[in-house]
Amino acid sequence: MNKQNISSTQIRKDFLNFFAKRSSTIVASDSLVPSGDKTLLFTSAGMVQFKQHFLGQSKDSFTRAASCQKCFRTSDIEQVGVTTRHLTFFEMLGNFSFGDYFKEDAIAWAWEFLTKDMALPIEKLYVTIYKDDDEAAEIWKKIVPASRITKMGDDTNFWNMGDTGPCGPCSEIYIDLGEDVGCKKSTCQVGCDCDRFLEIWNLVFTQFDRQADGSLKPLPRKNIDTGMGLERITAAACGKKSIFETDLFMPIISNACEILKIFPTPETMPKFRMIADHARAITFLIGDGILPSNEGRGYVLRRILRRALRQAKIFGYNEPFLNVLTKTVVDISKTAYPDLSAKLENIQTIVKAEEEKFLQTLESGSDILAEIIKSYKNKKTNIISGQDVFKLYDTCGFPQDLTKEIAAENGLKIDLAAFEKERKKAQEKSRAAWGGSGEKDISFYVSLHKKAGDTIFKGYENFKTPAKVLFLIDDNQNFVDSLKAGQSGELILSETSFYGESGGQVADKGEIISDNFVLDVSDVFKPIGNLFVHKIKVRQGQIKVGDIAKTIIDKNYRLAIARNHTATHLLQKALQDILGKHITQAGSLVLPNLLRFDFTHFSQISHETLVEIEKKVNEIIMDDLPVTIEQMDIDKARSLGAMALFGQKYGQSVRTVSVKENGEKNYSMELCGGTHVNRTGEIGFFKIISESSIGAGVRRIEALTGNAAQDFVLSDEADLKRLGQILDCPKSEILTKAQKQIDYIKSLETQLLQIKNEQVLQDIDNYIGKFQDAHGVKFLAIAVDNLDIKQMRSLSDKIKQREKLAVLLIVSKADGKTSFIVSASDAAVSKGISAAKIAKAFANDIKGSGGGKESFAQGGTKQDIDIKSVLTGAVKYLGD
C-alpha cells in the first residue's frame, strides 16, 4: 500500500475513523485557550480537555475518545526552524481510554494504524519503553524484535501530572529517517538529539497515583493518553525527511519566498521554516480569540509575530507580509477548521496592524542603536556591552544579529556572551512564570467540586430558590461546621438563584435567609465546572452545614445587569451593520452601572459614526422587540446565524439569546449564558460615553443604559447650563463664546511666552559667567521660574551656541511640579559625558524619575524640593 502522496487532511480523517470504528467518541478540538483548566496558559496537549475525565469528574458517559487537538508550546521555540521537527503550533492526534482498554489494545492499535493504514516500513520503526515496565515490554516483544526495543528512564518515559497524583510509564514509537539526516556519530541511536530518529507517537499508560512520600499506588481506573503529531506522521507517511516538506508547510514557505523574493537555500531555509511555523501559530491563536498585548497569552502571541517579522527584516524586507500568509494557512486548514475562513478578515486586520506597529518599533530601535554606537565611538570603546544589546532586544524587539551587523558596519563588535547571559536570565524568569494564566490556584476547588458536584442553577426563572447548605469555608479556606454573626466566608449550596460571574457578566448580589440566620452575598464565582461559590457575611444568627435556606437575589441589581447585557448584543449588531461584518467581540464586561465592549476594528471611530451607532441601538430599544431564549443544537444555532464568542468552545446543546423582529425574524442572535431583559424596551435608553484603542486592531466602547444613562445626560445638561452661566450667554451661543475666550487666552499665552523668551535672552550673559570647569567640560546648574521642558530646552540650545563644551542642568517649578533637563554639547559627549546618567542620578536624589540619551535627558518629581539646596554641589553628577 503506497501512501507517499497522502494528504494531511486524509491522515487526520483516517486516524479519527480508525478509532471511531473501535467505539471511540470523536471529540472536537478544544480552543488553544483551555476551557477546562484555568491554570494553563495554552492547550499544549490532547489530554488537556480530558483532564476531568482522567480524574473521574466528567459527566460524559463515554469511556473511549479520540481527537485532533490544536496545541501550542514555546518550550522548544529556540529550536523552531533550526531542526526539521520542532514547532510551536501543531495538531496532536490522540486516542484516550478512561478506565476502559489499556496497554495491550493501545499498543496493538498504534502499531496497526502505523504499519497498515499508514503503510510505514516496519523495518524502520523502533520502540522505547520505561525501564521498569515489564508489561509493556512483553506486549512489544510479540510485535517487534527485542533489538528494536529500548528501555529509557524517568526523564523521557515516565509521565507525571504533578508532584502528586496520576502518573505512569510511556512507550514511544520512532521512525528512522536515515543516516544522512543524522549526526553521523557511532553512538547515534533512538533518543539522540539529531534528526535521524523521529518520535511519531507517545503512548502514556496512566496506572499509578503518586503519593506525597513519592510511592506509587495503583489506580483503580487505569487510563490511556496518547499523542501523535499530525505534522510528523504526515512527513513519515509521505516519505519526507522534514515535517516542513509536507502540504501543511510547503504552500506557506512558497508564498513567503514569493513575497520576500528570496530563493530558499540551506542557509536561509531555517528562517523560512520559522516563518511558516509562526504564521500557523499566529493564525490559530488569533482565531481562538487571543489578541496581541503586553501580558499573558497576548504577549506570547506578540513575541512570535515579531520573531517571524524579524526574519524578513534580516532579508531586507521592510513591509508587512505575515497577514498575507495567514490566508495561505486558512486555505490549508479550512477543511478541518471551517470557522477559520469566517475569521480570516479579522485575523488579517489584527496581524497587519501589529506588523505595522512593530516595523515602526524597529525603526525607532535603529535610532536608539545609532545613539548607542555614537556613544561607544565617543568613548573609544569598540565592544557594545551585552546589557545594551539585550536592552535593545528586550524593549524594542531589536534582534541581536541585526545589532551585530549594524555594529560591524560601524567598526564595532557586540559582547555576544554577555548578551546570551542576559537573555538566559530573562528566559529563566519567563519559564518560572510559564505555569499558568495568572488566575488563582483552583486546586482547592477542584477537590471541593469532586465532593459537592455541580450546583443546580435556577436563577434564569427564579429570583428565590430553596437550597441545602452543603459546605461552609472560613476566610482561611478551612472547612467549618458553622459561621456566626459578623463572620465571613464561602458557601456551597445544592442549588441557587444567584448568577455566578462568567462570560464577562458580574455575579448577582442579594441575601440568603432562614429562620436562624440572614447572610449578605457580595459575590458568586465558578472556579471549576458549575460549582457556584457564594462569598458571604453573616448579618445575624448562625448558619450550619445541613441547614435549609432560601437564596434571594437583588432584583433591581439583576435588572440593571440584564439591561446592560442585552445592550451589548444590540451594540455588536449595530457595529456590524454600520462598520462591517469584520466586527467580532474581543471581550466584554457587564456591570450594573456600565457596559464595556471590546471588538476587532482597525481604526478610530468618528464622533458622527458613534452617534449613528447609538441611534441604531436606541431605535431597537424603542421598538420594544421581544428577547427570546432557547436551548438548541449548536448546528441549528449556527444555521440560523447565531454569533459565537471568538475562540470559545461550546457543547452540542447551546443556549441562544435572540432579539426578534416582526415576531419571527432574528434581528440579532448570540450563543450566551447570561441574564437578559424580556423586551428591548426594558433597557430604557442607551448612551455611549467613550471609545478608545486597547491594542493593535482592537477598540473599546463603554456605554450606559437605563437610569445610569439618564443620569449621565442630565449631568451633562447641568454642566452645560452652568457653563452658560459662567460665559453669560444662552446655550445656543456657548460654543461661539467659548471659542472666542480660548482664542483670547491663546493670544495672551503667546505674548507671555514672547516676554519670557526675551527675559531668558537677557539672562544668558549672566549664565555664561557662572560655568564651572570640571572633567574637561563647562558645567552649569541653574534654577528658572515657570518654564516647561520645551522652554528649558530652547534656553539650553542658546547657551550651548555660546559655550561649545557646555553641560547644563536646568530646573524649574511650574504648576506644583518640578521639572528638569540635562543637555550636553557634542563636544562634551565626546569627552564621555552622558546626559542620561546625570539625569538618572539627579532624579534619584530628588525622588523623581528621569532618563534620555547621551546628549539630552529630562525628568521631574512631584516632591516639594528646595531647588537651591539640591543644585548646591551639582557638579558631582559629572562623576569622579
JSON list of C-alpha atoms in Angstrom, two decimals, residues 310-440:
[
{"chain": "A", "resi": 310, "resn": "ARG", "atom": "CA", "xyz": [12.30, 40.00, 12.09]},
{"chain": "A", "resi": 311, "resn": "GLN", "atom": "CA", "xyz": [13.33, 37.17, 9.76]},
{"chain": "A", "resi": 312, "resn": "ALA", "atom": "CA", "xyz": [12.02, 39.16, 6.80]},
{"chain": "A", "resi": 313, "resn": "LYS", "atom": "CA", "xyz": [13.81, 42.25, 8.12]},
{"chain": "A", "resi": 314, "resn": "ILE", "atom": "CA", "xyz": [17.09, 40.33, 8.03]},
{"chain": "A", "resi": 315, "resn": "PHE", "atom": "CA", "xyz": [16.37, 39.57, 4.35]},
{"chain": "A", "resi": 316, "resn": "GLY", "atom": "CA", "xyz": [15.98, 43.33, 3.81]},
{"chain": "A", "resi": 317, "resn": "TYR", "atom": "CA", "xyz": [12.18, 43.24, 3.53]},
{"chain": "A", "resi": 318, "resn": "ASN", "atom": "CA", "xyz": [10.52, 46.10, 5.42]},
{"chain": "A", "resi": 319, "resn": "GLU", "atom": "CA", "xyz": [6.81, 45.65, 4.73]},
{"chain": "A", "resi": 320, "resn": "PRO", "atom": "CA", "xyz": [4.01, 43.70, 6.49]},
{"chain": "A", "resi": 321, "resn": "PHE", "atom": "CA", "xyz": [3.67, 40.22, 4.99]},
{"chain": "A", "resi": 322, "resn": "LEU", "atom": "CA", "xyz": [2.53, 37.78, 7.68]},
{"chain": "A", "resi": 323, "resn": "ASN", "atom": "CA", "xyz": [-1.07, 38.96, 7.22]},
{"chain": "A", "resi": 324, "resn": "VAL", "atom": "CA", "xyz": [-0.86, 37.63, 3.66]},
{"chain": "A", "resi": 325, "resn": "LEU", "atom": "CA", "xyz": [0.47, 34.26, 4.85]},
{"chain": "A", "resi": 326, "resn": "THR", "atom": "CA", "xyz": [-2.49, 33.83, 7.21]},
{"chain": "A", "resi": 327, "resn": "LYS", "atom": "CA", "xyz": [-4.73, 33.34, 4.17]},
{"chain": "A", "resi": 328, "resn": "THR", "atom": "CA", "xyz": [-2.48, 30.51, 2.99]},
{"chain": "A", "resi": 329, "resn": "VAL", "atom": "CA", "xyz": [-2.71, 28.96, 6.46]},
{"chain": "A", "resi": 330, "resn": "VAL", "atom": "CA", "xyz": [-6.51, 29.20, 6.37]},
{"chain": "A", "resi": 331, "resn": "ASP", "atom": "CA", "xyz": [-6.64, 27.69, 2.86]},
{"chain": "A", "resi": 332, "resn": "ILE", "atom": "CA", "xyz": [-4.62, 24.70, 4.10]},
{"chain": "A", "resi": 333, "resn": "SER", "atom": "CA", "xyz": [-6.67, 24.25, 7.29]},
{"chain": "A", "resi": 334, "resn": "LYS", "atom": "CA", "xyz": [-10.23, 25.23, 6.37]},
{"chain": "A", "resi": 335, "resn": "THR", "atom": "CA", "xyz": [-11.42, 21.67, 5.74]},
{"chain": "A", "resi": 336, "resn": "ALA", "atom": "CA", "xyz": [-10.66, 20.66, 9.31]},
{"chain": "A", "resi": 337, "resn": "TYR", "atom": "CA", "xyz": [-11.36, 24.09, 10.82]},
{"chain": "A", "resi": 338, "resn": "PRO", "atom": "CA", "xyz": [-14.10, 25.75, 8.70]},
{"chain": "A", "resi": 339, "resn": "ASP", "atom": "CA", "xyz": [-14.61, 28.52, 11.27]},
{"chain": "A", "resi": 340, "resn": "LEU", "atom": "CA", "xyz": [-11.18, 29.95, 10.34]},
{"chain": "A", "resi": 341, "resn": "SER", "atom": "CA", "xyz": [-12.50, 31.12, 6.96]},
{"chain": "A", "resi": 342, "resn": "ALA", "atom": "CA", "xyz": [-15.15, 33.31, 8.61]},
{"chain": "A", "resi": 343, "resn": "LYS", "atom": "CA", "xyz": [-12.47, 34.84, 10.85]},
{"chain": "A", "resi": 344, "resn": "LEU", "atom": "CA", "xyz": [-9.86, 35.45, 8.14]},
{"chain": "A", "resi": 345, "resn": "GLU", "atom": "CA", "xyz": [-10.62, 39.14, 7.63]},
{"chain": "A", "resi": 346, "resn": "ASN", "atom": "CA", "xyz": [-10.34, 39.76, 11.37]},
{"chain": "A", "resi": 347, "resn": "ILE", "atom": "CA", "xyz": [-7.12, 37.77, 11.62]},
{"chain": "A", "resi": 348, "resn": "GLN", "atom": "CA", "xyz": [-5.51, 39.61, 8.72]},
{"chain": "A", "resi": 349, "resn": "THR", "atom": "CA", "xyz": [-6.56, 43.03, 10.06]},
{"chain": "A", "resi": 350, "resn": "ILE", "atom": "CA", "xyz": [-5.12, 42.31, 13.51]},
{"chain": "A", "resi": 351, "resn": "VAL", "atom": "CA", "xyz": [-1.88, 40.84, 12.15]},
{"chain": "A", "resi": 352, "resn": "LYS", "atom": "CA", "xyz": [-1.29, 43.71, 9.71]},
{"chain": "A", "resi": 353, "resn": "ALA", "atom": "CA", "xyz": [-1.88, 46.32, 12.41]},
{"chain": "A", "resi": 354, "resn": "GLU", "atom": "CA", "xyz": [0.59, 44.56, 14.71]},
{"chain": "A", "resi": 355, "resn": "GLU", "atom": "CA", "xyz": [3.14, 44.24, 11.89]},
{"chain": "A", "resi": 356, "resn": "GLU", "atom": "CA", "xyz": [2.93, 47.95, 11.07]},
{"chain": "A", "resi": 357, "resn": "LYS", "atom": "CA", "xyz": [3.31, 48.83, 14.73]},
{"chain": "A", "resi": 358, "resn": "PHE", "atom": "CA", "xyz": [6.41, 46.64, 15.11]},
{"chain": "A", "resi": 359, "resn": "LEU", "atom": "CA", "xyz": [8.05, 47.92, 11.93]},
{"chain": "A", "resi": 360, "resn": "GLN", "atom": "CA", "xyz": [7.76, 51.40, 13.45]},
{"chain": "A", "resi": 361, "resn": "THR", "atom": "CA", "xyz": [9.32, 50.00, 16.64]},
{"chain": "A", "resi": 362, "resn": "LEU", "atom": "CA", "xyz": [12.21, 48.56, 14.64]},
{"chain": "A", "resi": 363, "resn": "GLU", "atom": "CA", "xyz": [12.71, 51.94, 13.04]},
{"chain": "A", "resi": 364, "resn": "SER", "atom": "CA", "xyz": [12.90, 53.63, 16.44]},
{"chain": "A", "resi": 365, "resn": "GLY", "atom": "CA", "xyz": [15.21, 50.83, 17.60]},
{"chain": "A", "resi": 366, "resn": "SER", "atom": "CA", "xyz": [17.53, 51.72, 14.76]},
{"chain": "A", "resi": 367, "resn": "ASP", "atom": "CA", "xyz": [17.61, 55.32, 16.02]},
{"chain": "A", "resi": 368, "resn": "ILE", "atom": "CA", "xyz": [18.43, 54.14, 19.56]},
{"chain": "A", "resi": 369, "resn": "LEU", "atom": "CA", "xyz": [21.17, 51.86, 18.21]},
{"chain": "A", "resi": 370, "resn": "ALA", "atom": "CA", "xyz": [22.63, 54.78, 16.29]},
{"chain": "A", "resi": 371, "resn": "GLU", "atom": "CA", "xyz": [22.85, 56.73, 19.58]},
{"chain": "A", "resi": 372, "resn": "ILE", "atom": "CA", "xyz": [24.48, 53.74, 21.30]},
{"chain": "A", "resi": 373, "resn": "ILE", "atom": "CA", "xyz": [27.05, 53.40, 18.52]},
{"chain": "A", "resi": 374, "resn": "LYS", "atom": "CA", "xyz": [27.77, 57.11, 18.69]},
{"chain": "A", "resi": 375, "resn": "SER", "atom": "CA", "xyz": [28.34, 56.98, 22.45]},
{"chain": "A", "resi": 376, "resn": "TYR", "atom": "CA", "xyz": [30.70, 53.97, 22.19]},
{"chain": "A", "resi": 377, "resn": "LYS", "atom": "CA", "xyz": [32.71, 55.68, 19.47]},
{"chain": "A", "resi": 378, "resn": "ASN", "atom": "CA", "xyz": [32.94, 58.82, 21.59]},
{"chain": "A", "resi": 379, "resn": "LYS", "atom": "CA", "xyz": [34.20, 56.69, 24.49]},
{"chain": "A", "resi": 380, "resn": "LYS", "atom": "CA", "xyz": [36.61, 54.99, 22.06]},
{"chain": "A", "resi": 381, "resn": "THR", "atom": "CA", "xyz": [35.22, 51.58, 23.10]},
{"chain": "A", "resi": 382, "resn": "ASN", "atom": "CA", "xyz": [34.76, 49.08, 20.28]},
{"chain": "A", "resi": 383, "resn": "ILE", "atom": "CA", "xyz": [32.62, 46.42, 22.02]},
{"chain": "A", "resi": 384, "resn": "ILE", "atom": "CA", "xyz": [28.95, 47.14, 22.79]},
{"chain": "A", "resi": 385, "resn": "SER", "atom": "CA", "xyz": [28.03, 45.59, 26.13]},
{"chain": "A", "resi": 386, "resn": "GLY", "atom": "CA", "xyz": [25.71, 42.61, 26.34]},
{"chain": "A", "resi": 387, "resn": "GLN", "atom": "CA", "xyz": [23.43, 44.63, 28.62]},
{"chain": "A", "resi": 388, "resn": "ASP", "atom": "CA", "xyz": [22.93, 47.32, 25.98]},
{"chain": "A", "resi": 389, "resn": "VAL", "atom": "CA", "xyz": [22.35, 44.75, 23.24]},
{"chain": "A", "resi": 390, "resn": "PHE", "atom": "CA", "xyz": [19.82, 42.88, 25.36]},
{"chain": "A", "resi": 391, "resn": "LYS", "atom": "CA", "xyz": [18.01, 46.06, 26.41]},
{"chain": "A", "resi": 392, "resn": "LEU", "atom": "CA", "xyz": [17.56, 46.90, 22.75]},
{"chain": "A", "resi": 393, "resn": "TYR", "atom": "CA", "xyz": [16.41, 43.34, 22.06]},
{"chain": "A", "resi": 394, "resn": "ASP", "atom": "CA", "xyz": [14.00, 43.20, 25.01]},
{"chain": "A", "resi": 395, "resn": "THR", "atom": "CA", "xyz": [12.45, 46.68, 24.87]},
{"chain": "A", "resi": 396, "resn": "CYS", "atom": "CA", "xyz": [12.41, 47.26, 21.11]},
{"chain": "A", "resi": 397, "resn": "GLY", "atom": "CA", "xyz": [12.43, 43.67, 19.88]},
{"chain": "A", "resi": 398, "resn": "PHE", "atom": "CA", "xyz": [15.62, 44.53, 18.02]},
{"chain": "A", "resi": 399, "resn": "PRO", "atom": "CA", "xyz": [17.39, 41.27, 17.10]},
{"chain": "A", "resi": 400, "resn": "GLN", "atom": "CA", "xyz": [20.95, 40.82, 18.25]},
{"chain": "A", "resi": 401, "resn": "ASP", "atom": "CA", "xyz": [22.12, 39.59, 14.83]},
{"chain": "A", "resi": 402, "resn": "LEU", "atom": "CA", "xyz": [20.86, 42.82, 13.27]},
{"chain": "A", "resi": 403, "resn": "THR", "atom": "CA", "xyz": [22.59, 44.78, 16.05]},
{"chain": "A", "resi": 404, "resn": "LYS", "atom": "CA", "xyz": [25.77, 42.81, 15.33]},
{"chain": "A", "resi": 405, "resn": "GLU", "atom": "CA", "xyz": [25.53, 43.52, 11.60]},
{"chain": "A", "resi": 406, "resn": "ILE", "atom": "CA", "xyz": [24.97, 47.28, 12.02]},
{"chain": "A", "resi": 407, "resn": "ALA", "atom": "CA", "xyz": [27.70, 47.47, 14.69]},
{"chain": "A", "resi": 408, "resn": "ALA", "atom": "CA", "xyz": [30.15, 45.74, 12.34]},
{"chain": "A", "resi": 409, "resn": "GLU", "atom": "CA", "xyz": [29.35, 48.28, 9.63]},
{"chain": "A", "resi": 410, "resn": "ASN", "atom": "CA", "xyz": [30.46, 50.92, 12.14]},
{"chain": "A", "resi": 411, "resn": "GLY", "atom": "CA", "xyz": [33.63, 49.11, 13.14]},
{"chain": "A", "resi": 412, "resn": "LEU", "atom": "CA", "xyz": [32.22, 47.79, 16.43]},
{"chain": "A", "resi": 413, "resn": "LYS", "atom": "CA", "xyz": [31.56, 44.36, 17.90]},
{"chain": "A", "resi": 414, "resn": "ILE", "atom": "CA", "xyz": [28.97, 43.17, 20.41]},
{"chain": "A", "resi": 415, "resn": "ASP", "atom": "CA", "xyz": [29.58, 41.19, 23.60]},
{"chain": "A", "resi": 416, "resn": "LEU", "atom": "CA", "xyz": [27.58, 38.16, 22.49]},
{"chain": "A", "resi": 417, "resn": "ALA", "atom": "CA", "xyz": [28.45, 36.06, 25.56]},
{"chain": "A", "resi": 418, "resn": "ALA", "atom": "CA", "xyz": [27.15, 38.75, 27.93]},
{"chain": "A", "resi": 419, "resn": "PHE", "atom": "CA", "xyz": [24.05, 39.16, 25.74]},
{"chain": "A", "resi": 420, "resn": "GLU", "atom": "CA", "xyz": [23.33, 35.43, 25.93]},
{"chain": "A", "resi": 421, "resn": "LYS", "atom": "CA", "xyz": [23.77, 35.58, 29.69]},
{"chain": "A", "resi": 422, "resn": "GLU", "atom": "CA", "xyz": [21.19, 38.39, 29.94]},
{"chain": "A", "resi": 423, "resn": "ARG", "atom": "CA", "xyz": [18.81, 36.55, 27.63]},
{"chain": "A", "resi": 424, "resn": "LYS", "atom": "CA", "xyz": [19.15, 33.33, 29.60]},
{"chain": "A", "resi": 425, "resn": "LYS", "atom": "CA", "xyz": [18.29, 35.19, 32.81]},
{"chain": "A", "resi": 426, "resn": "ALA", "atom": "CA", "xyz": [15.17, 36.57, 31.14]},
{"chain": "A", "resi": 427, "resn": "GLN", "atom": "CA", "xyz": [14.21, 33.12, 29.80]},
{"chain": "A", "resi": 428, "resn": "GLU", "atom": "CA", "xyz": [14.56, 31.56, 33.24]},
{"chain": "A", "resi": 429, "resn": "LYS", "atom": "CA", "xyz": [12.36, 34.29, 34.64]},
{"chain": "A", "resi": 430, "resn": "SER", "atom": "CA", "xyz": [9.82, 33.69, 31.86]},
{"chain": "A", "resi": 431, "resn": "ARG", "atom": "CA", "xyz": [9.83, 29.92, 32.36]},
{"chain": "A", "resi": 432, "resn": "ALA", "atom": "CA", "xyz": [9.32, 30.38, 36.09]},
{"chain": "A", "resi": 433, "resn": "ALA", "atom": "CA", "xyz": [6.13, 32.28, 35.29]},
{"chain": "A", "resi": 434, "resn": "TRP", "atom": "CA", "xyz": [5.04, 29.93, 32.47]},
{"chain": "A", "resi": 435, "resn": "GLY", "atom": "CA", "xyz": [2.92, 27.56, 34.56]},
{"chain": "A", "resi": 436, "resn": "GLY", "atom": "CA", "xyz": [-0.37, 29.40, 34.33]},
{"chain": "A", "resi": 437, "resn": "SER", "atom": "CA", "xyz": [-2.52, 32.20, 33.07]},
{"chain": "A", "resi": 438, "resn": "GLY", "atom": "CA", "xyz": [-2.23, 34.34, 36.18]},
{"chain": "A", "resi": 439, "resn": "GLU", "atom": "CA", "xyz": [-5.52, 33.15, 37.64]},
{"chain": "A", "resi": 440, "resn": "LYS", "atom": "CA", "xyz": [-5.67, 31.99, 41.22]}
]
